[in-house]
Coordinates of N, CA and C and ligand atoms in Angstrom, one line a residue:
X1347 N -60.5 56.7 -2.4 CA -61.0 58.0 -3.0 C -59.9 58.8 -3.5
X1348 N -60.1 59.5 -4.6 CA -59.1 60.4 -5.1 C -59.1 61.7 -4.4
X1349 N -57.9 62.4 -4.3 CA -57.9 63.7 -3.7 C -58.4 64.7 -4.8
X1350 N -58.8 65.8 -4.4 CA -59.3 66.8 -5.4 C -58.3 67.1 -6.4
X1351 N -57.0 67.3 -5.9 CA -55.9 67.7 -6.8 C -55.7 66.6 -7.9
X1352 N -55.7 65.3 -7.4 CA -55.5 64.2 -8.3 C -56.6 64.1 -9.3
X1353 N -57.9 64.2 -8.8 CA -59.0 64.2 -9.7 C -59.0 65.2 -10.8
X1354 N -58.6 66.4 -10.4 CA -58.5 67.5 -11.4 C -57.4 67.2 -12.4
X1355 N -56.3 66.7 -11.9 CA -55.2 66.4 -12.9 C -55.6 65.3 -13.9
X1356 N -56.3 64.3 -13.4 CA -56.8 63.2 -14.2 C -57.8 63.8 -15.3
X1357 N -58.7 64.7 -14.9 CA -59.6 65.3 -15.8 C -58.9 66.0 -16.9
X1358 N -57.8 66.7 -16.5 CA -57.0 67.4 -17.6 C -56.4 66.4 -18.5
X1359 N -55.9 65.3 -18.0 CA -55.3 64.3 -18.8 C -56.3 63.6 -19.8
X1360 N -57.5 63.4 -19.3 CA -58.6 62.8 -20.2 C -58.8 63.8 -21.4
X1361 N -58.8 65.0 -21.1 CA -59.0 66.0 -22.2 C -57.8 66.0 -23.1
X1362 N -56.6 65.9 -22.6 CA -55.4 65.8 -23.4 C -55.4 64.6 -24.3
X1363 N -55.9 63.5 -23.8 CA -55.9 62.2 -24.6 C -57.0 62.3 -25.7
X1364 N -58.1 62.9 -25.4 CA -59.1 63.1 -26.4 C -58.6 64.1 -27.5
X1365 N -57.9 65.1 -27.0 CA -57.3 66.0 -28.0 C -56.3 65.3 -28.9
X1366 N -55.5 64.4 -28.3 CA -54.5 63.6 -29.1 C -55.3 62.8 -30.1
X1367 N -56.4 62.2 -29.7 CA -57.2 61.4 -30.7 C -57.6 62.3 -31.8
X1368 N -58.1 63.4 -31.5 CA -58.7 64.4 -32.4 C -57.6 64.8 -33.4
X1369 N -56.4 65.1 -32.9 CA -55.3 65.6 -33.7 C -54.9 64.5 -34.7
X1370 N -54.8 63.2 -34.2 CA -54.4 62.2 -35.1 C -55.4 61.8 -36.1
X1371 N -56.7 62.0 -35.8 CA -57.7 61.8 -36.8 C -57.7 62.9 -37.8
X1372 N -57.3 64.1 -37.4 CA -57.2 65.2 -38.4 C -56.0 64.9 -39.3
X1373 N -54.9 64.3 -38.7 CA -53.7 64.0 -39.6 C -54.1 62.9 -40.5
X1374 N -54.9 61.9 -40.1 CA -55.4 60.8 -40.9 C -56.2 61.3 -42.1
X1375 N -57.0 62.3 -41.9 CA -57.8 62.9 -42.9 C -56.9 63.6 -43.9
X1376 N -55.9 64.4 -43.4 CA -54.9 65.0 -44.3 C -54.2 64.0 -45.2
X1377 N -53.8 62.9 -44.6 CA -53.0 61.9 -45.3 C -53.9 61.2 -46.4
X1378 N -55.1 61.0 -46.0 CA -56.1 60.4 -47.0 C -56.2 61.3 -48.2
X1379 N -56.3 62.6 -47.9 CA -56.5 63.6 -48.9 C -55.3 63.6 -49.9
X1380 N -54.1 63.3 -49.3 CA -52.9 63.3 -50.1 C -52.5 61.9 -50.6
X1381 N -53.5 61.1 -50.7 CA -53.3 59.7 -51.3 C -52.3 58.8 -50.6
X1382 N -52.1 59.1 -49.3 CA -51.2 58.2 -48.5 C -52.1 57.4 -47.6
X1383 N -52.8 56.4 -48.2 CA -53.8 55.7 -47.5 C -53.2 54.7 -46.4
X1384 N -52.0 54.2 -46.6 CA -51.3 53.4 -45.6 C -51.1 54.2 -44.4
X1385 N -50.5 55.4 -44.6 CA -50.2 56.3 -43.4 C -51.5 56.8 -42.8
X1386 N -52.5 57.0 -43.6 CA -53.8 57.4 -43.1 C -54.4 56.3 -42.1
X1387 N -54.1 55.0 -42.5 CA -54.5 53.9 -41.7 C -53.7 53.9 -40.4
X1388 N -52.4 54.2 -40.5 CA -51.5 54.2 -39.4 C -52.0 55.2 -38.4
X1389 N -52.3 56.4 -38.9 CA -52.8 57.5 -38.0 C -54.2 57.2 -37.4
X1390 N -55.0 56.5 -38.2 CA -56.3 56.1 -37.6 C -56.1 55.1 -36.4
X1391 N -55.1 54.2 -36.5 CA -54.8 53.3 -35.4 C -54.3 54.2 -34.2
X1392 N -53.5 55.2 -34.5 CA -53.0 56.1 -33.5 C -54.2 56.8 -32.8
X1393 N -55.1 57.2 -33.6 CA -56.4 57.8 -33.0 C -57.1 56.8 -32.1
X1394 N -57.2 55.5 -32.5 CA -57.9 54.5 -31.7 C -57.1 54.3 -30.4
X1395 N -55.8 54.3 -30.5 CA -55.0 54.1 -29.2 C -55.2 55.3 -28.2
X1396 N -55.3 56.5 -28.8 CA -55.6 57.7 -27.9 C -56.9 57.6 -27.2
X1397 N -57.9 57.1 -28.0 CA -59.3 56.9 -27.4 C -59.2 55.9 -26.3
X1398 N -58.4 54.8 -26.5 CA -58.2 53.8 -25.5 C -57.5 54.4 -24.2
X1399 N -56.5 55.3 -24.4 CA -55.9 56.0 -23.3 C -56.9 56.8 -22.5
X1400 N -57.7 57.6 -23.3 CA -58.6 58.5 -22.6 C -59.6 57.7 -21.8
X1401 N -60.1 56.6 -22.4 CA -61.1 55.7 -21.6 C -60.4 55.0 -20.5
X1402 N -59.2 54.7 -20.6 CA -58.5 54.0 -19.5 C -58.4 55.0 -18.3
X1403 N -58.1 56.2 -18.5 CA -58.1 57.2 -17.5 C -59.5 57.4 -16.9
X1404 N -60.5 57.5 -17.9 CA -61.9 57.7 -17.5 C -62.4 56.6 -16.5
X1405 N -62.1 55.4 -16.9 CA -62.6 54.3 -16.1 C -61.9 54.2 -14.7
X1406 N -60.6 54.6 -14.7 CA -59.9 54.6 -13.5 C -60.4 55.6 -12.5
X1407 N -60.8 56.8 -13.0 CA -61.3 57.9 -12.1 C -62.6 57.4 -11.5
X1408 N -63.5 56.8 -12.3 CA -64.7 56.2 -11.8 C -64.5 55.1 -10.8
X1409 N -63.5 54.2 -11.1 CA -63.2 53.1 -10.2 C -62.8 53.6 -8.9
X1410 N -62.1 54.7 -8.8 CA -61.6 55.3 -7.6 C -62.6 56.2 -6.9
X1411 N -63.8 56.2 -7.4 CA -64.9 56.9 -6.8 C -64.9 58.4 -7.1
X1412 N -64.1 58.8 -8.1 CA -64.0 60.2 -8.5 C -65.1 60.6 -9.6
X1413 N -65.0 61.8 -10.0 CA -66.0 62.3 -11.0 C -65.2 62.8 -12.2
X1414 N -65.7 62.3 -13.4 CA -65.1 62.7 -14.6 C -65.9 63.9 -15.1
X1415 N -65.2 65.0 -15.4 CA -65.8 66.2 -15.9 C -65.2 66.5 -17.3
X1416 N -66.0 66.3 -18.3 CA -65.5 66.5 -19.7 C -65.5 68.0 -20.0
X1417 N -64.4 68.3 -20.7 CA -64.2 69.7 -21.1 C -64.2 69.8 -22.6
X1418 N -64.3 71.0 -23.2 CA -64.3 71.2 -24.6 C -62.9 70.7 -25.2
X1419 N -62.9 70.1 -26.4 CA -61.7 69.7 -27.0 C -61.3 70.7 -28.0
X1420 N -60.0 71.1 -27.8 CA -59.5 72.2 -28.7 C -59.5 71.7 -30.2
X1421 N -59.7 72.7 -31.1 CA -59.7 72.4 -32.5 C -58.3 72.0 -33.0
X1422 N -58.1 70.8 -33.6 CA -56.8 70.4 -34.1 C -56.3 71.1 -35.4
X1423 N -55.0 71.1 -35.6 CA -54.5 71.6 -36.9 C -55.1 70.7 -38.0
X1424 N -55.2 71.3 -39.2 CA -55.8 70.6 -40.3 C -54.9 70.4 -41.5
X1425 N -53.8 71.3 -41.5 CA -52.9 71.3 -42.7 C -51.5 71.1 -42.2
X1426 N -50.7 70.4 -43.0 CA -49.3 70.3 -42.7 C -48.5 70.5 -44.0
X1427 N -47.2 70.7 -43.9 CA -46.4 71.0 -45.1 C -46.3 69.7 -46.0
X1428 N -45.9 68.6 -45.3 CA -45.8 67.3 -46.0 C -45.8 66.2 -45.0
X1429 N -45.5 65.0 -45.4 CA -45.6 63.9 -44.5 C -44.5 64.0 -43.4
X1430 N -43.4 64.5 -43.7 CA -42.3 64.6 -42.7 C -42.8 65.6 -41.6
X1431 N -43.4 66.7 -42.1 CA -44.0 67.6 -41.1 C -45.0 67.0 -40.2
X1432 N -45.8 66.1 -40.8 CA -46.9 65.4 -40.0 C -46.2 64.6 -38.9
X1433 N -45.1 63.8 -39.2 CA -44.5 63.0 -38.3 C -43.6 63.7 -37.3
X1434 N -43.1 64.9 -37.7 CA -42.3 65.7 -36.8 C -43.3 66.3 -35.7
X1435 N -44.5 66.7 -36.2 CA -45.5 67.2 -35.2 C -46.0 66.1 -34.3
X1436 N -46.1 64.9 -34.8 CA -46.5 63.8 -34.0 C -45.5 63.5 -32.9
X1437 N -44.2 63.5 -33.3 CA -43.1 63.2 -32.4 C -43.1 64.3 -31.3
X1438 N -43.2 65.6 -31.7 CA -43.2 66.6 -30.7 C -44.4 66.5 -29.8
X1439 N -45.6 66.1 -30.3 CA -46.8 65.9 -29.5 C -46.6 64.8 -28.5
X1440 N -46.0 63.7 -28.9 CA -45.8 62.6 -28.0 C -44.9 63.0 -26.9
X1441 N -43.9 63.8 -27.2 CA -42.9 64.2 -26.1 C -43.7 65.1 -25.1
X1442 N -44.6 65.9 -25.6 CA -45.4 66.7 -24.8 C -46.3 65.8 -23.8
X1443 N -46.9 64.8 -24.5 CA -47.8 63.9 -23.7 C -46.9 63.2 -22.6
X1444 N -45.7 62.8 -22.9 CA -44.8 62.2 -22.0 C -44.6 63.1 -20.8
X1445 N -44.4 64.4 -21.0 CA -44.2 65.3 -19.9 C -45.5 65.5 -19.1
X1446 N -46.7 65.4 -19.7 CA -47.9 65.4 -18.9 C -48.0 64.2 -18.0
X1447 N -47.7 63.0 -18.6 CA -47.8 61.8 -17.8 C -46.8 61.8 -16.6
X1448 N -45.6 62.4 -16.9 CA -44.6 62.5 -15.8 C -45.0 63.5 -14.7
X1449 N -45.7 64.5 -15.2 CA -46.3 65.5 -14.2 C -47.3 64.8 -13.3
X1450 N -48.2 64.0 -14.0 CA -49.2 63.2 -13.2 C -48.5 62.3 -12.1
X1451 N -47.5 61.7 -12.6 CA -46.7 60.8 -11.7 C -46.2 61.6 -10.5
X1452 N -45.7 62.8 -10.8 CA -45.1 63.6 -9.7 C -46.2 64.0 -8.7
X1453 N -47.4 64.4 -9.2 CA -48.5 64.7 -8.4 C -48.9 63.5 -7.5
X1454 N -49.0 62.3 -8.1 CA -49.4 61.1 -7.4 C -48.4 60.9 -6.2
X1455 N -47.1 61.2 -6.4 CA -46.2 61.0 -5.3 C -46.4 62.1 -4.3
X1456 N -46.6 63.3 -4.7 CA -46.8 64.4 -3.7 C -48.1 64.1 -2.9
X1457 N -49.1 63.6 -3.5 CA -50.4 63.3 -2.8 C -50.4 62.0 -2.1
X1458 N -49.2 61.3 -2.1 CA -49.1 60.0 -1.5 C -50.2 59.0 -2.0
X1459 N -50.5 59.1 -3.3 CA -51.5 58.3 -3.9 C -50.8 57.1 -4.6
X1460 N -50.5 56.1 -3.8 CA -49.6 55.0 -4.3 C -50.4 54.1 -5.3
X1461 N -51.7 54.1 -5.2 CA -52.5 53.3 -6.2 C -52.3 54.0 -7.6
X1462 N -52.3 55.3 -7.6 CA -52.1 56.0 -8.8 C -50.7 55.8 -9.4
X1463 N -49.7 55.8 -8.4 CA -48.3 55.6 -8.9 C -48.3 54.3 -9.7
X1464 N -48.9 53.2 -9.1 CA -48.9 51.9 -9.8 C -49.7 52.0 -11.1
X1465 N -50.8 52.6 -11.1 CA -51.6 52.8 -12.3 C -50.9 53.5 -13.4
X1466 N -50.2 54.6 -13.0 CA -49.6 55.5 -14.0 C -48.3 54.9 -14.6
X1467 N -47.8 53.9 -13.9 CA -46.5 53.3 -14.5 C -46.8 52.7 -15.9
X1468 N -48.0 52.2 -16.1 CA -48.4 51.7 -17.5 C -48.2 52.8 -18.5
X1469 N -48.6 54.0 -18.2 CA -48.6 55.1 -19.1 C -47.1 55.6 -19.3
X1470 N -46.3 55.5 -18.3 CA -44.9 55.9 -18.4 C -44.2 55.0 -19.4
X1471 N -44.5 53.7 -19.2 CA -43.9 52.7 -20.2 C -44.5 52.8 -21.6
X1472 N -45.8 53.1 -21.7 CA -46.4 53.2 -23.0 C -45.8 54.4 -23.7
X1473 N -45.5 55.5 -23.0 CA -44.9 56.6 -23.7 C -43.5 56.4 -24.3
X1474 N -42.8 55.5 -23.6 CA -41.5 55.1 -24.2 C -41.7 54.5 -25.5
X1475 N -42.7 53.6 -25.6 CA -43.0 52.9 -26.8 C -43.5 53.8 -27.9
X1476 N -44.4 54.7 -27.5 CA -45.0 55.6 -28.4 C -44.0 56.5 -29.1
X1477 N -43.1 57.1 -28.3 CA -42.0 57.9 -28.8 C -41.1 57.2 -29.7
X1478 N -40.8 55.9 -29.3 CA -39.8 55.1 -30.1 C -40.5 54.8 -31.5
X1479 N -41.7 54.4 -31.5 CA -42.4 54.0 -32.8 C -42.5 55.2 -33.7
X1480 N -42.8 56.4 -33.2 CA -43.0 57.6 -34.0 C -41.6 58.0 -34.6
X1481 N -40.6 58.0 -33.7 CA -39.3 58.4 -34.1 C -38.7 57.5 -35.2
X1482 N -39.0 56.2 -35.0 CA -38.5 55.2 -36.1 C -39.1 55.6 -37.4
X1483 N -40.4 55.8 -37.4 CA -41.0 56.1 -38.7 C -40.5 57.5 -39.3
X1484 N -40.3 58.4 -38.4 CA -39.9 59.7 -38.8 C -38.5 59.6 -39.4
X1485 N -37.6 58.8 -38.8 CA -36.2 58.7 -39.4 C -36.3 58.0 -40.7
X1486 N -37.2 57.0 -40.9 CA -37.3 56.3 -42.1 C -37.8 57.2 -43.2
X1487 N -38.8 58.1 -42.8 CA -39.3 59.0 -43.8 C -38.2 60.0 -44.2
X1488 N -37.4 60.4 -43.3 CA -36.3 61.3 -43.6 C -35.3 60.7 -44.6
X1489 N -35.0 59.4 -44.3 CA -34.1 58.6 -45.2 C -34.5 58.7 -46.7
X1490 N -35.9 58.5 -46.9 CA -36.4 58.5 -48.3 C -36.8 59.9 -48.7
X1491 N -36.5 60.9 -47.9 CA -36.8 62.3 -48.1 C -38.3 62.5 -48.3
X1492 N -39.1 61.6 -47.8 CA -40.6 61.7 -47.8 C -41.2 61.7 -49.2
X1493 N -40.5 61.0 -50.1 CA -41.0 60.9 -51.5 C -40.6 59.7 -52.3
X1494 N -41.1 59.6 -53.5 CA -40.7 58.5 -54.4 C -41.1 57.1 -54.0
X1495 N -40.3 56.2 -54.5 CA -40.7 54.7 -54.3 C -40.5 54.4 -52.8
X1496 N -39.5 55.1 -52.1 CA -39.3 54.8 -50.7 C -40.6 55.1 -49.9
X1497 N -41.2 56.2 -50.3 CA -42.4 56.7 -49.6 C -43.5 55.7 -49.9
X1498 N -43.6 55.2 -51.2 CA -44.6 54.3 -51.6 C -44.5 53.0 -50.8
X1499 N -43.2 52.5 -50.6 CA -43.0 51.3 -49.8 C -43.4 51.5 -48.3
X1500 N -43.0 52.6 -47.7 CA -43.4 52.8 -46.3 C -44.9 53.0 -46.2
X1501 N -45.5 53.5 -47.2 CA -47.0 53.7 -47.1 C -47.6 52.3 -47.1
X1502 N -47.1 51.4 -47.9 CA -47.6 50.0 -48.0 C -47.5 49.3 -46.6
X1503 N -46.3 49.5 -46.0 CA -46.0 48.9 -44.7 C -47.0 49.5 -43.7
X1504 N -47.2 50.8 -43.7 CA -48.1 51.4 -42.7 C -49.6 51.0 -42.9
X1505 N -49.9 50.4 -44.0 CA -51.3 50.0 -44.3 C -51.5 48.7 -43.4
X1506 N -50.5 48.0 -43.1 CA -50.6 46.7 -42.4 C -50.9 46.9 -40.9
X1507 N -50.7 48.1 -40.4 CA -50.9 48.3 -38.9 C -52.3 48.1 -38.5
X1508 N -52.5 47.3 -37.4 CA -53.8 47.1 -36.9 C -53.9 47.5 -35.4
X1509 N -55.1 47.8 -35.0 CA -55.3 48.2 -33.6 C -55.5 46.9 -32.7
X1510 N -54.6 46.8 -31.8 CA -54.7 45.7 -30.8 C -54.8 46.3 -29.4
X1511 N -56.0 46.2 -28.8 CA -56.1 46.8 -27.5 C -55.1 46.3 -26.5
X1512 N -54.3 47.1 -25.9 CA -53.3 46.6 -25.0 C -53.9 45.7 -23.9
X1513 N -53.2 44.8 -23.4 CA -53.7 43.8 -22.4 C -54.1 44.6 -21.2
X1514 N -55.2 44.2 -20.6 CA -55.7 44.9 -19.4 C -54.6 44.8 -18.3
X1515 N -54.5 45.9 -17.5 CA -53.5 46.0 -16.5 C -53.9 45.0 -15.3
Ligands
FEO2373 FE1 -51.9 58.9 -25.2 FE2 -49.9 58.9 -27.6 O1 -50.2 59.1 -25.8

């Protein structure tokens, strides 16, 4: 059974993951509108990953005999300055999510919920990858100054990204 504190923290995280999905879908729409269809695809995959994260937390709460309480999802931003701005915002957002996951891990330790400590390790590792992937793309976009043939090539590469559900824990 989950403690009340742990359950409440998981419910906040479920909302944060759904918000992340919503934010990335909004970015995907902005990128489509700006004819960057490869990056729009990349961001759509990001959206699907966040939905996967939300549902992974959701299923875990249920599995532990807890109750999922869904909350309103905040309205995401809809406009950005340019593609570099989009990826800078994504990088900042992922760093924020990492801090939320680390906070959950701290609460799991405080609550002596060692099952959660084990479960959350997957998210700690996942965040390292998420930040690295976004930062790599951001640095590449800065190299080509977010324009011209460099941008065209990066957009083509981004089109190849596919969603592969991570292997079950
Ligand atoms: Fe659910 Fe991108 O972290």
